[in-house]
mmCIF file of C-alpha atoms and ligand atoms in Angstrom:
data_model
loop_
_atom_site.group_PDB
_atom_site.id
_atom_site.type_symbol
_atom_site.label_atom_id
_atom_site.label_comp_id
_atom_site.label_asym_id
_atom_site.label_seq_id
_atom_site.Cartn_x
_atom_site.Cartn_y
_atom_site.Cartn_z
ATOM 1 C CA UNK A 1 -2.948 -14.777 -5.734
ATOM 2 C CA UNK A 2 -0.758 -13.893 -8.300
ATOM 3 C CA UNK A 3 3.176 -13.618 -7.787
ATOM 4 C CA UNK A 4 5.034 -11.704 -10.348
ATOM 5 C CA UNK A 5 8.864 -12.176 -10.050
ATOM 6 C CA UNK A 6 11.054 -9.019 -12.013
ATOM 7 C CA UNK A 7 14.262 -8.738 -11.723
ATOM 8 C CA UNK A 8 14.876 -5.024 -10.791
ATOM 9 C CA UNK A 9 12.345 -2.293 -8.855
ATOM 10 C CA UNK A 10 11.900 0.048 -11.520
ATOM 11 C CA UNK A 11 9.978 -3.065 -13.684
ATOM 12 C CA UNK A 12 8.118 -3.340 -10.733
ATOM 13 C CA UNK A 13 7.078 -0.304 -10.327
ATOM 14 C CA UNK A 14 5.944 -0.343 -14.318
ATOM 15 C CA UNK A 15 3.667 -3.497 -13.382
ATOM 16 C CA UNK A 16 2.138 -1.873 -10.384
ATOM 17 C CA UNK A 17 1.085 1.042 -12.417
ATOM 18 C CA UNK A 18 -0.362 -0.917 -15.142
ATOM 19 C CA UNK A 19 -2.371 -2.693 -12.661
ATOM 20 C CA UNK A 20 -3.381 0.410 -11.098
ATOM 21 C CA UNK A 21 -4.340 2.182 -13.862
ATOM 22 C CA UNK A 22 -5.852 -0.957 -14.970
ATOM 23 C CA UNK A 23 -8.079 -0.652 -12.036
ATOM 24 C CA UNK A 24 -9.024 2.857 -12.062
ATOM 25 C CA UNK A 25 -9.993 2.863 -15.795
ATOM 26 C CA UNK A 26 -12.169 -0.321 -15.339
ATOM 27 C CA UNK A 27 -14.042 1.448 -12.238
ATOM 28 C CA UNK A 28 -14.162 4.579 -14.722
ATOM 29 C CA UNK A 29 -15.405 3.057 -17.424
ATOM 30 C CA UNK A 30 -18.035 1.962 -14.931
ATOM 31 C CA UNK A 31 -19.380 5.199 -14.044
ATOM 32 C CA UNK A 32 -19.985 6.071 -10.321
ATOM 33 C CA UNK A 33 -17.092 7.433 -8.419
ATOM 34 C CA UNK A 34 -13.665 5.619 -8.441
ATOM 35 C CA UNK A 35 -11.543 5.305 -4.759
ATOM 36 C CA UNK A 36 -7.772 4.701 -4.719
ATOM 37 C CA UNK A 37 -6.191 3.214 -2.120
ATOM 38 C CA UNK A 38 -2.567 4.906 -1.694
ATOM 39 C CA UNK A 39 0.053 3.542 0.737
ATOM 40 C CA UNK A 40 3.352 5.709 2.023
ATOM 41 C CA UNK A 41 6.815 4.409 2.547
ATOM 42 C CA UNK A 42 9.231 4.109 -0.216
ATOM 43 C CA UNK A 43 8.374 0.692 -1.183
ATOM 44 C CA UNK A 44 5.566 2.293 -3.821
ATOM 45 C CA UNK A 45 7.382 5.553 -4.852
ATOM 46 C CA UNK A 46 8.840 3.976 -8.555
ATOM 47 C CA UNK A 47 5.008 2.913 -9.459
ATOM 48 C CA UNK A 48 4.157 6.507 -8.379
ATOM 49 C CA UNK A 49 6.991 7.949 -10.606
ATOM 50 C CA UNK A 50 5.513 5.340 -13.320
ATOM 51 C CA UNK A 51 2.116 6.803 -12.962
ATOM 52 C CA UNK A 52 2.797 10.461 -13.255
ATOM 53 C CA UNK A 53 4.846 10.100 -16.520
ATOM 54 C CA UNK A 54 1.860 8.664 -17.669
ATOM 55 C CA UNK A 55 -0.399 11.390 -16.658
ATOM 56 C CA UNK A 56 2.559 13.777 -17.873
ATOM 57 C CA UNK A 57 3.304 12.028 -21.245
ATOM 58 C CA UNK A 58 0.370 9.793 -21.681
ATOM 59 C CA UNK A 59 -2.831 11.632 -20.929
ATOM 60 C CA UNK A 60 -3.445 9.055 -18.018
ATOM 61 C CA UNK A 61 -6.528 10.962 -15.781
ATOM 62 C CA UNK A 62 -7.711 10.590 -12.420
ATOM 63 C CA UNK A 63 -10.134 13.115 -13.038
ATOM 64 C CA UNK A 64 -13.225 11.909 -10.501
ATOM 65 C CA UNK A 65 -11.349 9.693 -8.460
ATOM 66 C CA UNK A 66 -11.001 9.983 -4.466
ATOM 67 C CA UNK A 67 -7.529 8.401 -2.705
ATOM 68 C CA UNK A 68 -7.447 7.095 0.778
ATOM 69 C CA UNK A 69 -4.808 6.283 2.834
ATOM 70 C CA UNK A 70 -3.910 3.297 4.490
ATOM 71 C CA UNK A 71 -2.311 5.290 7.981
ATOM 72 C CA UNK A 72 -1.382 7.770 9.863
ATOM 73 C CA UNK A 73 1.114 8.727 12.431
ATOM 74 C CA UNK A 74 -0.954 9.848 15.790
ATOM 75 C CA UNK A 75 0.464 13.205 17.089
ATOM 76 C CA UNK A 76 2.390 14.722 14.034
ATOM 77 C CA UNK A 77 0.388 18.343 13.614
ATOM 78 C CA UNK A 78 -1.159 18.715 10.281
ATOM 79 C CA UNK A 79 0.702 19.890 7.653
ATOM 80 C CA UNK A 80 4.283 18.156 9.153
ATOM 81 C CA UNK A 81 6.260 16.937 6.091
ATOM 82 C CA UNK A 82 6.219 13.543 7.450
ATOM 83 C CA UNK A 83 2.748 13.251 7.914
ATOM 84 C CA UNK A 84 1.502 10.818 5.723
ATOM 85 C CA UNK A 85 -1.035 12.964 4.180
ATOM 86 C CA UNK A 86 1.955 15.515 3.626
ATOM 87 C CA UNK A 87 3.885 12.812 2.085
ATOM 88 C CA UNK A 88 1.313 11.214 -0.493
ATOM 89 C CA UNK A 89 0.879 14.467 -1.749
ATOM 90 C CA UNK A 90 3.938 15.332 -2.193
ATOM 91 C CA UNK A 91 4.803 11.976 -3.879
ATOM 92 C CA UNK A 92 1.653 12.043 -5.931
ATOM 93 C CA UNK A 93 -1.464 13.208 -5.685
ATOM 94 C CA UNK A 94 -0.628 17.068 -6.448
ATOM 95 C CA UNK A 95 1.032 16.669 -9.497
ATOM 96 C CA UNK A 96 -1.831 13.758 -10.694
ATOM 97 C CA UNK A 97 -4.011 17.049 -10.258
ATOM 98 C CA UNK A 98 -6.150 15.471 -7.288
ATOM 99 C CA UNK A 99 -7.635 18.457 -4.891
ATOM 100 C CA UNK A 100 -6.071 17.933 -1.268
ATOM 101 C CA UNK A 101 -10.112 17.950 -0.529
ATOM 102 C CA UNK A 102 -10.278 14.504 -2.215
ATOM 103 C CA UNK A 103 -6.977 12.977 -0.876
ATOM 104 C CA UNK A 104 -8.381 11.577 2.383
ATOM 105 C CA UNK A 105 -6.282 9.963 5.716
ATOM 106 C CA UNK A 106 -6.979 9.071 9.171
ATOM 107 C CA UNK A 107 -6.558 12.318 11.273
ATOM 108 C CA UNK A 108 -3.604 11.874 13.139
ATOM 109 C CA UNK A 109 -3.480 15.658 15.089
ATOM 110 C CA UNK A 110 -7.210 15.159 15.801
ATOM 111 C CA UNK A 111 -7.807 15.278 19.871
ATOM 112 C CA UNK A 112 -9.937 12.337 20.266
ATOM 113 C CA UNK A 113 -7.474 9.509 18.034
ATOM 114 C CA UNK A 114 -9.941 6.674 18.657
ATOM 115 C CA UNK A 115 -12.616 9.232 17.474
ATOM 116 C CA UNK A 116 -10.560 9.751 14.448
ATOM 117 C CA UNK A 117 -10.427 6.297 13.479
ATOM 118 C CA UNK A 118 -14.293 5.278 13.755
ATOM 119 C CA UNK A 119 -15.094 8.239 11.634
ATOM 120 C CA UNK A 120 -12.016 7.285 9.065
ATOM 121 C CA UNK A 121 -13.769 3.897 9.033
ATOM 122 C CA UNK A 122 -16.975 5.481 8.289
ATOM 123 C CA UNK A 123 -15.614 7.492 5.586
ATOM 124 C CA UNK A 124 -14.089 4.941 3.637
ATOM 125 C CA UNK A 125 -17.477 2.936 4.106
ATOM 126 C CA UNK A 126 -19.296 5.646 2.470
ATOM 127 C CA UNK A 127 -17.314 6.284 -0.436
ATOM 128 C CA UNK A 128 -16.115 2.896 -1.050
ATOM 129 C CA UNK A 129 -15.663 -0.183 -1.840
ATOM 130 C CA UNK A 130 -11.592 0.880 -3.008
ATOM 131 C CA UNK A 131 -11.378 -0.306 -6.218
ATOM 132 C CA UNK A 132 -7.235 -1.077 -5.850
ATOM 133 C CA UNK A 133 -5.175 -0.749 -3.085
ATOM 134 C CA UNK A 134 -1.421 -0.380 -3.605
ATOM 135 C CA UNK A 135 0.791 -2.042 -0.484
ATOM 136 C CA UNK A 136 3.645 -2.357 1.036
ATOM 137 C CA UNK A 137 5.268 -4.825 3.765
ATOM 138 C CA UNK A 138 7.475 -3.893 6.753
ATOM 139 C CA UNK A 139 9.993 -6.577 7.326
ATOM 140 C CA UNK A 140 8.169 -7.648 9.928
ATOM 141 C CA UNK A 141 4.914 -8.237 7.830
ATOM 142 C CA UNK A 142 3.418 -5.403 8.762
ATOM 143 C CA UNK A 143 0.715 -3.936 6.444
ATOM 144 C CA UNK A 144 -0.345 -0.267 6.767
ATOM 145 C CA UNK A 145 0.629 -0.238 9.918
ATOM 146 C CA UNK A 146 -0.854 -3.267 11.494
ATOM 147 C CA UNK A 147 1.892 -4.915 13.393
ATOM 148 C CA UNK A 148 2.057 -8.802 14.305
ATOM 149 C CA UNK A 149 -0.391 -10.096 16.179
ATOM 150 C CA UNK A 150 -3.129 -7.760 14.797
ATOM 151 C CA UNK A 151 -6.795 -8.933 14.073
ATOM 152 C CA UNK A 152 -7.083 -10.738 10.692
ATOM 153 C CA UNK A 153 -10.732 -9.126 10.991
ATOM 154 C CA UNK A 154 -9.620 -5.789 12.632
ATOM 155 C CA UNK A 155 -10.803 -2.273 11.312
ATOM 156 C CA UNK A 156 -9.365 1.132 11.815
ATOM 157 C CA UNK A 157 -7.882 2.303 14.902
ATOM 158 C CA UNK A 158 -5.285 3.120 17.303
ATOM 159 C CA UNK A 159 -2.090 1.073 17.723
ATOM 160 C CA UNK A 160 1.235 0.967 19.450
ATOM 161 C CA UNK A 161 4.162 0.518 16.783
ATOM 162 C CA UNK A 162 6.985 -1.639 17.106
ATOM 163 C CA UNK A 163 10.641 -0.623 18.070
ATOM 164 C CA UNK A 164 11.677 -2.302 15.160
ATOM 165 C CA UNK A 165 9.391 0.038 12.490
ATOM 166 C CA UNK A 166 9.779 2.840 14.594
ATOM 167 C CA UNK A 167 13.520 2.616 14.026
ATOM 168 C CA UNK A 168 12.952 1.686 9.988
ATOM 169 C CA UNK A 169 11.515 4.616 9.898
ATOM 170 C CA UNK A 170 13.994 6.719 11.655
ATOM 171 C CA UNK A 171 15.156 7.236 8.098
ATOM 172 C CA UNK A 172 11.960 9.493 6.970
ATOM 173 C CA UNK A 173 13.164 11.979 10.327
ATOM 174 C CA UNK A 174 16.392 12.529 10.240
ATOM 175 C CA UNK A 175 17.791 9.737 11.380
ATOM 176 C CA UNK A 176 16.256 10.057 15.106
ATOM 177 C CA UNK A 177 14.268 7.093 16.433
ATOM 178 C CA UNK A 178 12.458 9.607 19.156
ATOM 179 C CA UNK A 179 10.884 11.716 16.596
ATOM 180 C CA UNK A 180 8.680 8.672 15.594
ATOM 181 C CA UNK A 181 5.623 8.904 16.937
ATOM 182 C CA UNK A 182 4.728 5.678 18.847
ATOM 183 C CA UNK A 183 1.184 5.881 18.207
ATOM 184 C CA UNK A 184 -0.628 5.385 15.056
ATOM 185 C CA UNK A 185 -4.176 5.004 13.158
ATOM 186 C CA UNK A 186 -4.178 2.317 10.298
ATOM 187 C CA UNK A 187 -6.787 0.847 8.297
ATOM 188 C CA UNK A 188 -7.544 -2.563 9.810
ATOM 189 C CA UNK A 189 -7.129 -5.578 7.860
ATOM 190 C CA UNK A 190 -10.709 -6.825 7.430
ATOM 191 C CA UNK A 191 -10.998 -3.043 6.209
ATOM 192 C CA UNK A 192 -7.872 -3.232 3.607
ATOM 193 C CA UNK A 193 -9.512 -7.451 2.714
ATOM 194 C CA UNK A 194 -12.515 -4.876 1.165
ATOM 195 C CA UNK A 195 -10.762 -3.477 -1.735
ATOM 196 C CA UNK A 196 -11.848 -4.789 -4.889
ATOM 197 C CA UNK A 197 -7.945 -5.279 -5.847
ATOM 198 C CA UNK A 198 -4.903 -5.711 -3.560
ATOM 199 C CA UNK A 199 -1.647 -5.016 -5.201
ATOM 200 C CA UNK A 200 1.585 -5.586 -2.691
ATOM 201 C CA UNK A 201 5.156 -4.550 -4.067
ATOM 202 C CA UNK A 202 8.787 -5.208 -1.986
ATOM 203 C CA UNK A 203 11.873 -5.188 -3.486
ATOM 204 C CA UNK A 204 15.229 -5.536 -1.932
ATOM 205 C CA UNK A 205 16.537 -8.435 0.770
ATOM 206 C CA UNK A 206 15.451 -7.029 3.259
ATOM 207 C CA UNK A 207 11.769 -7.884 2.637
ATOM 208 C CA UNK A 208 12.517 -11.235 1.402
ATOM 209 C CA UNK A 209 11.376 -13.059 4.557
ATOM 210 C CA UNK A 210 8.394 -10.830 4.689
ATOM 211 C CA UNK A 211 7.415 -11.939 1.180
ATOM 212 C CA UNK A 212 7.612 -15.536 1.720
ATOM 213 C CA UNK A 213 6.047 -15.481 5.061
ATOM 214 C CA UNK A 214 2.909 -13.709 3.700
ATOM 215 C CA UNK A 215 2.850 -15.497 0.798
ATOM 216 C CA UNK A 216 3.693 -19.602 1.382
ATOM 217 C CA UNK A 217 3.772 -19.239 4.773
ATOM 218 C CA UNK A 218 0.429 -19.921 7.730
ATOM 219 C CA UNK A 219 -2.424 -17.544 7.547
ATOM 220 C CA UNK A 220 -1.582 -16.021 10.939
ATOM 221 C CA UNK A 221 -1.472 -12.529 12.703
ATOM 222 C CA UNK A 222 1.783 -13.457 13.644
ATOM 223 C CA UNK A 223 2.472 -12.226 10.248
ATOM 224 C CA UNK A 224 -0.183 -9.729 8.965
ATOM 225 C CA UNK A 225 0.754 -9.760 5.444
ATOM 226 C CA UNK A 226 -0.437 -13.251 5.544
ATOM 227 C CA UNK A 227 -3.878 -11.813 5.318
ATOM 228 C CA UNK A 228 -3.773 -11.396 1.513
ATOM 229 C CA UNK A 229 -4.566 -15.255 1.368
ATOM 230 C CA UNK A 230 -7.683 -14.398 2.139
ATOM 231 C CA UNK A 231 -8.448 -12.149 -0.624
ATOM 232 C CA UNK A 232 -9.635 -13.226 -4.196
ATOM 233 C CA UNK A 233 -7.854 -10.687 -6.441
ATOM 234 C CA UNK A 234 -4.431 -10.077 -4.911
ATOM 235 C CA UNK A 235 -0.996 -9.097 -7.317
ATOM 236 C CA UNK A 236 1.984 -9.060 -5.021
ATOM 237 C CA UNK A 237 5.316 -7.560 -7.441
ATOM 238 C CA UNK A 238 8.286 -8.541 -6.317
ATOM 239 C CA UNK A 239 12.011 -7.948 -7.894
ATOM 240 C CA UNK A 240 14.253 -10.980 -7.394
ATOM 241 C CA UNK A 241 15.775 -9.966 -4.311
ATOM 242 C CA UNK A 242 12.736 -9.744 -2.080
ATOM 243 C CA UNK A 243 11.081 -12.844 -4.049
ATOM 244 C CA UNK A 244 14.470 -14.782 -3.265
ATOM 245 C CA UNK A 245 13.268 -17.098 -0.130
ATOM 246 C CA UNK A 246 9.857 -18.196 -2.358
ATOM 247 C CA UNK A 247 9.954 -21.925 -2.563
ATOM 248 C CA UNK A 248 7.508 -21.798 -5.418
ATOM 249 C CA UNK A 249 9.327 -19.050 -7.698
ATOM 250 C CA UNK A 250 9.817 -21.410 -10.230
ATOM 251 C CA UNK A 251 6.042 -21.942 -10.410
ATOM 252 C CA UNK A 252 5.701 -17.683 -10.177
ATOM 253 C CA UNK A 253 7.666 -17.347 -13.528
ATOM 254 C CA UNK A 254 6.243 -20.292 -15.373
ATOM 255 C CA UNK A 255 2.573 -18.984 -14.657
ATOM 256 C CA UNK A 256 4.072 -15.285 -16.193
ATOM 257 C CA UNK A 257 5.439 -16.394 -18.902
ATOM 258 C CA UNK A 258 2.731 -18.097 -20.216
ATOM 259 C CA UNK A 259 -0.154 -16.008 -19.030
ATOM 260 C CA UNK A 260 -2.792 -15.684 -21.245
ATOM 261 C CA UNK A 261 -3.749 -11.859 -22.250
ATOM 262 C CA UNK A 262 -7.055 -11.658 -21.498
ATOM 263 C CA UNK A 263 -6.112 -12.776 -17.794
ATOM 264 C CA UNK A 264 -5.405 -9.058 -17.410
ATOM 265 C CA UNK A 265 -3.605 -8.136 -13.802
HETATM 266 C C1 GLP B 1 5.559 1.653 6.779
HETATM 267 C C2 GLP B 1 4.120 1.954 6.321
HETATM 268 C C3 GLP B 1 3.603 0.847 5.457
HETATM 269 C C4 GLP B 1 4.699 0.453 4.509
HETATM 270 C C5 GLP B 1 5.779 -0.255 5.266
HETATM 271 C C6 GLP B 1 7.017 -0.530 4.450
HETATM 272 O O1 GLP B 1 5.787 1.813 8.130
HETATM 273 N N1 GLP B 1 3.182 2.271 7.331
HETATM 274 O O2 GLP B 1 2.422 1.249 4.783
HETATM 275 O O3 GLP B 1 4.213 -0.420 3.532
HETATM 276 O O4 GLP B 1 6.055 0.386 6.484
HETATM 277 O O5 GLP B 1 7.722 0.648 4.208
HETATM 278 P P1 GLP B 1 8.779 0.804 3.058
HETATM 279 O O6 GLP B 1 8.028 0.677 1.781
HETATM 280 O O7 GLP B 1 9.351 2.183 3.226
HETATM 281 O O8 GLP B 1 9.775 -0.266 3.248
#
């Protein structure tokens, strides 16, 4: 695992989208098709930002690739601005010039949820393996939306949030707790562990304990974010505030500074 201390967000989100792109061109360059692996919340929107100037300014292309989402919220009807799938193309994927027909997410309005998830599973089987999968982390240590004390080996499905996400996200509806949907559909973590490439960014305090749990801390489901220890090709970008409780951040910017270039992200 690689930790790579910044000290503000928007450097961050520059290093997220080099290690993106990074990714995408390699699986290009490849042939075959390329999948993305897209996460909501705000945590990645400055990478996003990052990314489309380059596709703007820079004649970055995503041309062939397919993105898949990490979650969903069960019960929003499609098309609701807050629906994740709503949301990521908003954000993104429109202006990167990706058809809605290749942005894919769990179907959270479908009638049969659990239904929803097996064949989400399924369809990220198929078209898979993701070749990088940008991440955030609730301050709980959530990841997609797998909240503590989910399977380190679990794959898509239903689950019950929190009270404490459900209120962080308030924010994204107005404020009002009760317009969170309690329900949701998220990736598992054995299914996020088979990305080629797992990139995690947090900034801000709030995440610091987070960050350090998942990253120094037990491999546990008491702290899903934990999971990335696991993993053999994992970047987590972190500005100083959220990297502030790492007991090895002296180590983190000693193995930055004098990383070698062909090391890559
Ligand atoms: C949300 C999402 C996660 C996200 C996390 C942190 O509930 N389901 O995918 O990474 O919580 O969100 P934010 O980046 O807004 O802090």
């Amino acid at each position: 695992m690689e930790v790579v201390l910044l000290p503000t967000p928007e450097d961050c989100g520059r290093v997220v989208a080099d290690a993106v792109a990074g990714s995408v061109l390699d699986a290009l360059a490849r042939g075959g098709p390329v999948v993305l692996g897209l996460a909501t919340g705000s945590s990645p929107l400055l990478a996003y930002r990052e990314l489309l100037r380059r596709h703007r300014e820079e004649g970055l292309e995503f041309a062939g690739v397919q993105a898949f989402l990490l979650d969903e919220y069960v019960g929003l009807p499609a098309g609701h601005p807050e629906s994740y799938r709503e949301v990521i193309r908003r954000e993104l994927t429109d202006a990167l010039g990706l058809d809605p027909a290749v942005v894919h997410g769990p179907d959270g309005s479908a009638a049969d949820p659990l239904r929803a998830a097996r064949d989400y599973e399924q369809l990220l089987l198929s078209a898979g393996p993701v070749a990088v999968q940008v991440l955030g982390i609730g301050a709980n240590g959530h990841l997609g939306f797998n909240e503590p004390g989910s399977s380190l080996a679990s794959r898509t499905r239903v689950k019950t949030l929190t009270e404490q996400t459900r209120s962080d996200n308030a924010r994204f509806f107005g404020g009002d707790v009760a317009a969170v949907p309690r329900h949701v559909l998220t990736q598992g973590l054995g299914t996020i562990l088979g990305a080629g490439h797992l990139v995690l960014v947090a900034t801000g305090e709030a995440k610091a304990d987070a960050v350090a749990a998942a990253v120094e801390g037990p491999l546990t489901a008491s702290c899903p974010g934990s999971v990335l220890q696991l993993h053999p090709h994992v970047t987590v970008v972190v500005d100083e505030s959220a990297g502030s409780r790492l007991a090895r951040a002296e180590h983190y910017r000693y193995v930055l500074s004098h990383k070698l270039e062909a090391q890559g992200w």
